[in-house]
Amino acid sequence: ESLNATAAAAAAAVKSILKRAEPTAAENNASTTQSTADTTVTKVVKSSSSSSTSRKKQKTDDREKHREKHHHSSSSSPKEVRVLHILKKHKDSRRPASWRNPKITDTKQKAISDLHELLSILSESSSNPKELRATFEELAKTESDCSSAKRGGDLGFFGRKKMQPAFEKASFGLRVGELTREVVDTSSGVHIILRLA
């Protein structure tokens, strides 16, 4: 039940994010009929009102492009990857506590079942990469037991030997934009992963 409420909230947030990103027909018409002076004023107003979030996102995207350009080996396997993940801990996890719950008592099977429900929700967005990422980030913020939840599950770039072997293998095994089809099991708990770069 709580996952359904979370899914509904995530869907609403994603629709809102996507709606804000698309210009309306009126905005498109207005911009083509404005004078050069009006266009300049509009650009200045828009640029001055852009949030620090979008500037941070641009910096992250710029760093991502730099790393993609300069951090690949001569083979097809990258030296580093960047992923989002959702971690579900269970009572047998290495540390069965999180920011969401100081004492986790769920079984491993319950954690896996919860992640399968999230995979089902995410599969509805799989044809649209922007929507998939936005939905994943929203779900991570409410459902992940990892501290990366506050960043939408973003672990940033990491290289080989930096993560647990099963997590590393799954992360490096995905194509950019690909979501794990199965749950990844580590001593920290169980995960689903979306590769960004």
PDB file of C-alpha atoms in Angstrom:
ATOM      1  CA  GLU A   1       0.000   0.000   0.000  1.00  0.00           C
ATOM      2  CA  SER A   2       2.765   2.459   0.886  1.00  0.00           C
ATOM      3  CA  LEU A   3       4.555   1.593  -2.368  1.00  0.00           C
ATOM      4  CA  ASN A   4       1.393   2.427  -4.330  1.00  0.00           C
ATOM      5  CA  ALA A   5       1.209   5.812  -2.607  1.00  0.00           C
ATOM      6  CA  THR A   6       4.900   6.352  -3.293  1.00  0.00           C
ATOM      7  CA  ALA A   7       4.425   5.361  -6.928  1.00  0.00           C
ATOM      8  CA  ALA A   8       1.534   7.791  -7.300  1.00  0.00           C
ATOM      9  CA  ALA A   9       3.582  10.593  -5.722  1.00  0.00           C
ATOM     10  CA  ALA A  10       6.557   9.766  -7.944  1.00  0.00           C
ATOM     11  CA  ALA A  11       4.366   9.734 -11.041  1.00  0.00           C
ATOM     12  CA  ALA A  12       2.919  13.130 -10.148  1.00  0.00           C
ATOM     13  CA  ALA A  13       6.397  14.554  -9.520  1.00  0.00           C
ATOM     14  CA  VAL A  14       7.693  13.179 -12.819  1.00  0.00           C
ATOM     15  CA  LYS A  15       4.736  14.621 -14.754  1.00  0.00           C
ATOM     16  CA  SER A  16       5.342  17.981 -13.096  1.00  0.00           C
ATOM     17  CA  ILE A  17       9.062  17.893 -13.927  1.00  0.00           C
ATOM     18  CA  LEU A  18       8.420  16.894 -17.529  1.00  0.00           C
ATOM     19  CA  LYS A  19       5.650  19.475 -17.919  1.00  0.00           C
ATOM     20  CA  ARG A  20       7.974  22.253 -16.717  1.00  0.00           C
ATOM     21  CA  ALA A  21      10.583  21.166 -19.268  1.00  0.00           C
ATOM     22  CA  GLU A  22       8.217  21.437 -22.270  1.00  0.00           C
ATOM     23  CA  PRO A  23       7.370  24.905 -23.670  1.00  0.00           C
ATOM     24  CA  THR A  24       3.720  25.539 -24.430  1.00  0.00           C
ATOM     25  CA  ALA A  25       2.459  26.494 -27.891  1.00  0.00           C
ATOM     26  CA  ALA A  26       1.744  30.010 -26.607  1.00  0.00           C
ATOM     27  CA  GLU A  27       5.345  30.360 -25.430  1.00  0.00           C
ATOM     28  CA  ASN A  28       6.606  29.172 -28.811  1.00  0.00           C
ATOM     29  CA  ASN A  29       4.356  31.651 -30.725  1.00  0.00           C
ATOM     30  CA  ALA A  30       5.201  34.528 -28.419  1.00  0.00           C
ATOM     31  CA  SER A  31       8.908  33.986 -28.819  1.00  0.00           C
ATOM     32  CA  THR A  32       8.708  34.069 -32.624  1.00  0.00           C
ATOM     33  CA  THR A  33       6.765  37.361 -32.739  1.00  0.00           C
ATOM     34  CA  GLN A  34       8.732  39.343 -30.151  1.00  0.00           C
ATOM     35  CA  SER A  35      11.116  42.093 -31.136  1.00  0.00           C
ATOM     36  CA  THR A  36      14.836  41.655 -30.640  1.00  0.00           C
ATOM     37  CA  ALA A  37      14.750  43.900 -27.568  1.00  0.00           C
ATOM     38  CA  ASP A  38      11.924  41.929 -25.984  1.00  0.00           C
ATOM     39  CA  THR A  39      13.731  38.685 -26.732  1.00  0.00           C
ATOM     40  CA  THR A  40      16.891  40.006 -25.087  1.00  0.00           C
ATOM     41  CA  VAL A  41      14.959  41.104 -21.984  1.00  0.00           C
ATOM     42  CA  THR A  42      13.242  37.729 -21.812  1.00  0.00           C
ATOM     43  CA  LYS A  43      16.570  35.916 -22.060  1.00  0.00           C
ATOM     44  CA  VAL A  44      18.074  38.048 -19.307  1.00  0.00           C
ATOM     45  CA  VAL A  45      15.067  37.477 -17.037  1.00  0.00           C
ATOM     46  CA  LYS A  46      15.058  33.741 -17.705  1.00  0.00           C
ATOM     47  CA  SER A  47      18.788  33.392 -17.126  1.00  0.00           C
ATOM     48  CA  SER A  48      18.683  35.414 -13.920  1.00  0.00           C
ATOM     49  CA  SER A  49      15.796  33.359 -12.571  1.00  0.00           C
ATOM     50  CA  SER A  50      17.377  29.974 -13.234  1.00  0.00           C
ATOM     51  CA  SER A  51      17.783  28.035 -10.019  1.00  0.00           C
ATOM     52  CA  SER A  52      21.001  26.893  -8.430  1.00  0.00           C
ATOM     53  CA  THR A  53      19.706  23.350  -8.957  1.00  0.00           C
ATOM     54  CA  SER A  54      19.862  23.711 -12.729  1.00  0.00           C
ATOM     55  CA  ARG A  55      23.373  25.195 -12.454  1.00  0.00           C
ATOM     56  CA  LYS A  56      24.455  22.264 -10.298  1.00  0.00           C
ATOM     57  CA  LYS A  57      22.893  19.839 -12.777  1.00  0.00           C
ATOM     58  CA  GLN A  58      24.752  21.551 -15.640  1.00  0.00           C
ATOM     59  CA  LYS A  59      28.043  21.287 -13.738  1.00  0.00           C
ATOM     60  CA  THR A  60      27.358  17.598 -13.087  1.00  0.00           C
ATOM     61  CA  ASP A  61      26.493  17.035 -16.757  1.00  0.00           C
ATOM     62  CA  ASP A  62      29.679  18.865 -17.822  1.00  0.00           C
ATOM     63  CA  ARG A  63      31.776  16.703 -15.473  1.00  0.00           C
ATOM     64  CA  GLU A  64      29.993  13.631 -16.831  1.00  0.00           C
ATOM     65  CA  LYS A  65      30.830  14.576 -20.444  1.00  0.00           C
ATOM     66  CA  HIS A  66      34.464  15.210 -19.455  1.00  0.00           C
ATOM     67  CA  ARG A  67      34.721  11.844 -17.740  1.00  0.00           C
ATOM     68  CA  GLU A  68      33.066  10.040 -20.648  1.00  0.00           C
ATOM     69  CA  LYS A  69      35.550  11.671 -23.008  1.00  0.00           C
ATOM     70  CA  HIS A  70      38.684  11.100 -20.912  1.00  0.00           C
ATOM     71  CA  HIS A  71      38.073   8.073 -18.695  1.00  0.00           C
ATOM     72  CA  HIS A  72      37.644   5.239 -21.160  1.00  0.00           C
ATOM     73  CA  SER A  73      40.271   2.626 -21.741  1.00  0.00           C
ATOM     74  CA  SER A  74      41.205   1.517 -25.228  1.00  0.00           C
ATOM     75  CA  SER A  75      38.808  -1.420 -24.879  1.00  0.00           C
ATOM     76  CA  SER A  76      35.025  -1.035 -24.896  1.00  0.00           C
ATOM     77  CA  SER A  77      34.882  -1.300 -21.113  1.00  0.00           C
ATOM     78  CA  PRO A  78      34.907   2.063 -19.325  1.00  0.00           C
ATOM     79  CA  LYS A  79      37.261   2.791 -16.452  1.00  0.00           C
ATOM     80  CA  GLU A  80      34.386   4.370 -14.499  1.00  0.00           C
ATOM     81  CA  VAL A  81      30.603   4.268 -14.485  1.00  0.00           C
ATOM     82  CA  ARG A  82      27.929   6.433 -12.917  1.00  0.00           C
ATOM     83  CA  VAL A  83      24.760   4.865 -11.552  1.00  0.00           C
ATOM     84  CA  LEU A  84      21.631   5.546  -9.571  1.00  0.00           C
ATOM     85  CA  HIS A  85      20.567   2.797  -7.200  1.00  0.00           C
ATOM     86  CA  ILE A  86      17.859   1.926  -4.745  1.00  0.00           C
ATOM     87  CA  LEU A  87      18.984  -0.148  -1.768  1.00  0.00           C
ATOM     88  CA  LYS A  88      16.594  -2.197   0.336  1.00  0.00           C
ATOM     89  CA  LYS A  89      18.178  -3.493   3.502  1.00  0.00           C
ATOM     90  CA  HIS A  90      16.863  -6.515   5.379  1.00  0.00           C
ATOM     91  CA  LYS A  91      17.403  -8.057   8.808  1.00  0.00           C
ATOM     92  CA  ASP A  92      20.391 -10.067   7.530  1.00  0.00           C
ATOM     93  CA  SER A  93      22.120  -7.061   5.935  1.00  0.00           C
ATOM     94  CA  ARG A  94      25.600  -6.105   7.117  1.00  0.00           C
ATOM     95  CA  ARG A  95      24.070  -3.128   8.972  1.00  0.00           C
ATOM     96  CA  PRO A  96      20.273  -3.530   9.273  1.00  0.00           C
ATOM     97  CA  ALA A  97      19.541   0.150   9.912  1.00  0.00           C
ATOM     98  CA  SER A  98      19.101   3.217   7.728  1.00  0.00           C
ATOM     99  CA  TRP A  99      18.011   6.849   7.668  1.00  0.00           C
ATOM    100  CA  ARG A 100      14.472   5.540   7.056  1.00  0.00           C
ATOM    101  CA  ASN A 101      14.391   2.943   9.808  1.00  0.00           C
ATOM    102  CA  PRO A 102      16.747   2.633  12.790  1.00  0.00           C
ATOM    103  CA  LYS A 103      16.038  -1.122  13.100  1.00  0.00           C
ATOM    104  CA  ILE A 104      15.193  -3.028   9.939  1.00  0.00           C
ATOM    105  CA  THR A 105      13.326  -6.282  10.551  1.00  0.00           C
ATOM    106  CA  ASP A 106      12.135  -7.105   7.009  1.00  0.00           C
ATOM    107  CA  THR A 107      13.207 -10.430   5.551  1.00  0.00           C
ATOM    108  CA  LYS A 108      15.418 -10.601   2.502  1.00  0.00           C
ATOM    109  CA  GLN A 109      12.460 -11.968   0.540  1.00  0.00           C
ATOM    110  CA  LYS A 110      10.338  -8.943   1.542  1.00  0.00           C
ATOM    111  CA  ALA A 111      13.118  -6.572   0.413  1.00  0.00           C
ATOM    112  CA  ILE A 112      13.378  -8.394  -2.922  1.00  0.00           C
ATOM    113  CA  SER A 113       9.599  -8.293  -3.329  1.00  0.00           C
ATOM    114  CA  ASP A 114       9.583  -4.531  -2.663  1.00  0.00           C
ATOM    115  CA  LEU A 115      12.254  -3.995  -5.331  1.00  0.00           C
ATOM    116  CA  HIS A 116      10.322  -6.103  -7.845  1.00  0.00           C
ATOM    117  CA  GLU A 117       7.340  -3.791  -7.285  1.00  0.00           C
ATOM    118  CA  LEU A 118       9.589  -0.791  -7.942  1.00  0.00           C
ATOM    119  CA  LEU A 119      10.967  -2.457 -11.096  1.00  0.00           C
ATOM    120  CA  SER A 120       7.387  -2.904 -12.252  1.00  0.00           C
ATOM    121  CA  ILE A 121       6.697   0.813 -11.731  1.00  0.00           C
ATOM    122  CA  LEU A 122       9.940   1.749 -13.515  1.00  0.00           C
ATOM    123  CA  SER A 123       9.209  -0.521 -16.473  1.00  0.00           C
ATOM    124  CA  GLU A 124       6.257   1.754 -17.332  1.00  0.00           C
ATOM    125  CA  SER A 125       8.776   4.551 -18.000  1.00  0.00           C
ATOM    126  CA  SER A 126      11.432   2.458 -19.723  1.00  0.00           C
ATOM    127  CA  SER A 127      10.685   3.776 -23.231  1.00  0.00           C
ATOM    128  CA  ASN A 128      11.405   7.382 -22.195  1.00  0.00           C
ATOM    129  CA  PRO A 129      14.937   7.812 -20.733  1.00  0.00           C
ATOM    130  CA  LYS A 130      14.192  11.197 -19.102  1.00  0.00           C
ATOM    131  CA  GLU A 131      11.010   9.898 -17.497  1.00  0.00           C
ATOM    132  CA  LEU A 132      12.776   6.702 -16.374  1.00  0.00           C
ATOM    133  CA  ARG A 133      15.534   8.699 -14.685  1.00  0.00           C
ATOM    134  CA  ALA A 134      13.091  11.141 -13.070  1.00  0.00           C
ATOM    135  CA  THR A 135      10.890   8.303 -11.785  1.00  0.00           C
ATOM    136  CA  PHE A 136      13.931   6.387 -10.489  1.00  0.00           C
ATOM    137  CA  GLU A 137      15.213   9.473  -8.651  1.00  0.00           C
ATOM    138  CA  GLU A 138      11.814  10.137  -7.046  1.00  0.00           C
ATOM    139  CA  LEU A 139      11.462   6.515  -5.918  1.00  0.00           C
ATOM    140  CA  ALA A 140      15.031   6.471  -4.578  1.00  0.00           C
ATOM    141  CA  LYS A 141      14.328   9.553  -2.453  1.00  0.00           C
ATOM    142  CA  THR A 142      11.533   7.784  -0.600  1.00  0.00           C
ATOM    143  CA  GLU A 143      12.322   4.068  -0.875  1.00  0.00           C
ATOM    144  CA  SER A 144      16.116   3.654  -0.732  1.00  0.00           C
ATOM    145  CA  ASP A 145      17.825   2.738   2.525  1.00  0.00           C
ATOM    146  CA  CYS A 146      21.106   4.247   1.274  1.00  0.00           C
ATOM    147  CA  SER A 147      22.168   7.759   2.250  1.00  0.00           C
ATOM    148  CA  SER A 148      22.408   8.481  -1.506  1.00  0.00           C
ATOM    149  CA  ALA A 149      18.586   8.658  -1.436  1.00  0.00           C
ATOM    150  CA  LYS A 150      18.816  12.418  -0.867  1.00  0.00           C
ATOM    151  CA  ARG A 151      20.593  12.628  -4.256  1.00  0.00           C
ATOM    152  CA  GLY A 152      18.015  10.455  -5.991  1.00  0.00           C
ATOM    153  CA  GLY A 153      20.221   7.397  -5.521  1.00  0.00           C
ATOM    154  CA  ASP A 154      23.163   8.939  -7.397  1.00  0.00           C
ATOM    155  CA  LEU A 155      26.476   7.358  -6.419  1.00  0.00           C
ATOM    156  CA  GLY A 156      28.485   9.501  -8.813  1.00  0.00           C
ATOM    157  CA  PHE A 157      31.351   8.046 -10.829  1.00  0.00           C
ATOM    158  CA  PHE A 158      33.278   5.067  -9.512  1.00  0.00           C
ATOM    159  CA  GLY A 159      35.879   2.728 -10.902  1.00  0.00           C
ATOM    160  CA  ARG A 160      36.634  -0.934 -10.548  1.00  0.00           C
ATOM    161  CA  LYS A 161      37.292  -2.359  -7.072  1.00  0.00           C
ATOM    162  CA  LYS A 162      35.392   0.521  -5.405  1.00  0.00           C
ATOM    163  CA  MET A 163      32.096  -1.307  -4.812  1.00  0.00           C
ATOM    164  CA  GLN A 164      31.134  -4.797  -3.707  1.00  0.00           C
ATOM    165  CA  PRO A 165      31.829  -7.324  -6.499  1.00  0.00           C
ATOM    166  CA  ALA A 166      28.195  -8.132  -7.399  1.00  0.00           C
ATOM    167  CA  PHE A 167      27.295  -4.431  -7.482  1.00  0.00           C
ATOM    168  CA  GLU A 168      30.358  -3.600  -9.597  1.00  0.00           C
ATOM    169  CA  LYS A 169      29.671  -6.432 -12.027  1.00  0.00           C
ATOM    170  CA  ALA A 170      26.038  -5.363 -12.481  1.00  0.00           C
ATOM    171  CA  SER A 171      26.935  -1.660 -12.860  1.00  0.00           C
ATOM    172  CA  PHE A 172      29.671  -2.218 -15.430  1.00  0.00           C
ATOM    173  CA  GLY A 173      27.514  -4.801 -17.208  1.00  0.00           C
ATOM    174  CA  LEU A 174      24.727  -2.312 -17.970  1.00  0.00           C
ATOM    175  CA  ARG A 175      24.597  -0.077 -21.031  1.00  0.00           C
ATOM    176  CA  VAL A 176      24.137   3.663 -20.453  1.00  0.00           C
ATOM    177  CA  GLY A 177      20.432   4.253 -19.754  1.00  0.00           C
ATOM    178  CA  GLU A 178      19.818   0.600 -18.905  1.00  0.00           C
ATOM    179  CA  LEU A 179      18.050  -0.582 -15.762  1.00  0.00           C
ATOM    180  CA  THR A 180      18.818  -3.881 -14.046  1.00  0.00           C
ATOM    181  CA  ARG A 181      16.166  -6.477 -14.799  1.00  0.00           C
ATOM    182  CA  GLU A 182      16.920  -8.445 -11.666  1.00  0.00           C
ATOM    183  CA  VAL A 183      17.720  -7.518  -8.098  1.00  0.00           C
ATOM    184  CA  VAL A 184      21.440  -7.348  -7.216  1.00  0.00           C
ATOM    185  CA  ASP A 185      22.320  -8.999  -3.892  1.00  0.00           C
ATOM    186  CA  THR A 186      25.213  -7.741  -1.729  1.00  0.00           C
ATOM    187  CA  SER A 187      26.047  -7.840   1.972  1.00  0.00           C
ATOM    188  CA  SER A 188      24.568  -4.325   2.259  1.00  0.00           C
ATOM    189  CA  GLY A 189      21.171  -5.523   1.045  1.00  0.00           C
ATOM    190  CA  VAL A 190      19.465  -5.821  -2.318  1.00  0.00           C
ATOM    191  CA  HIS A 191      19.630  -3.208  -5.074  1.00  0.00           C
ATOM    192  CA  ILE A 192      18.225  -2.101  -8.390  1.00  0.00           C
ATOM    193  CA  ILE A 193      20.530  -0.015 -10.575  1.00  0.00           C
ATOM    194  CA  LEU A 194      20.157   2.473 -13.436  1.00  0.00           C
ATOM    195  CA  ARG A 195      23.376   3.308 -15.302  1.00  0.00           C
ATOM    196  CA  LEU A 196      23.788   6.973 -16.259  1.00  0.00           C
ATOM    197  CA  ALA A 197      27.304   7.013 -17.765  1.00  0.00           C
TER     198      ALA A 197
END
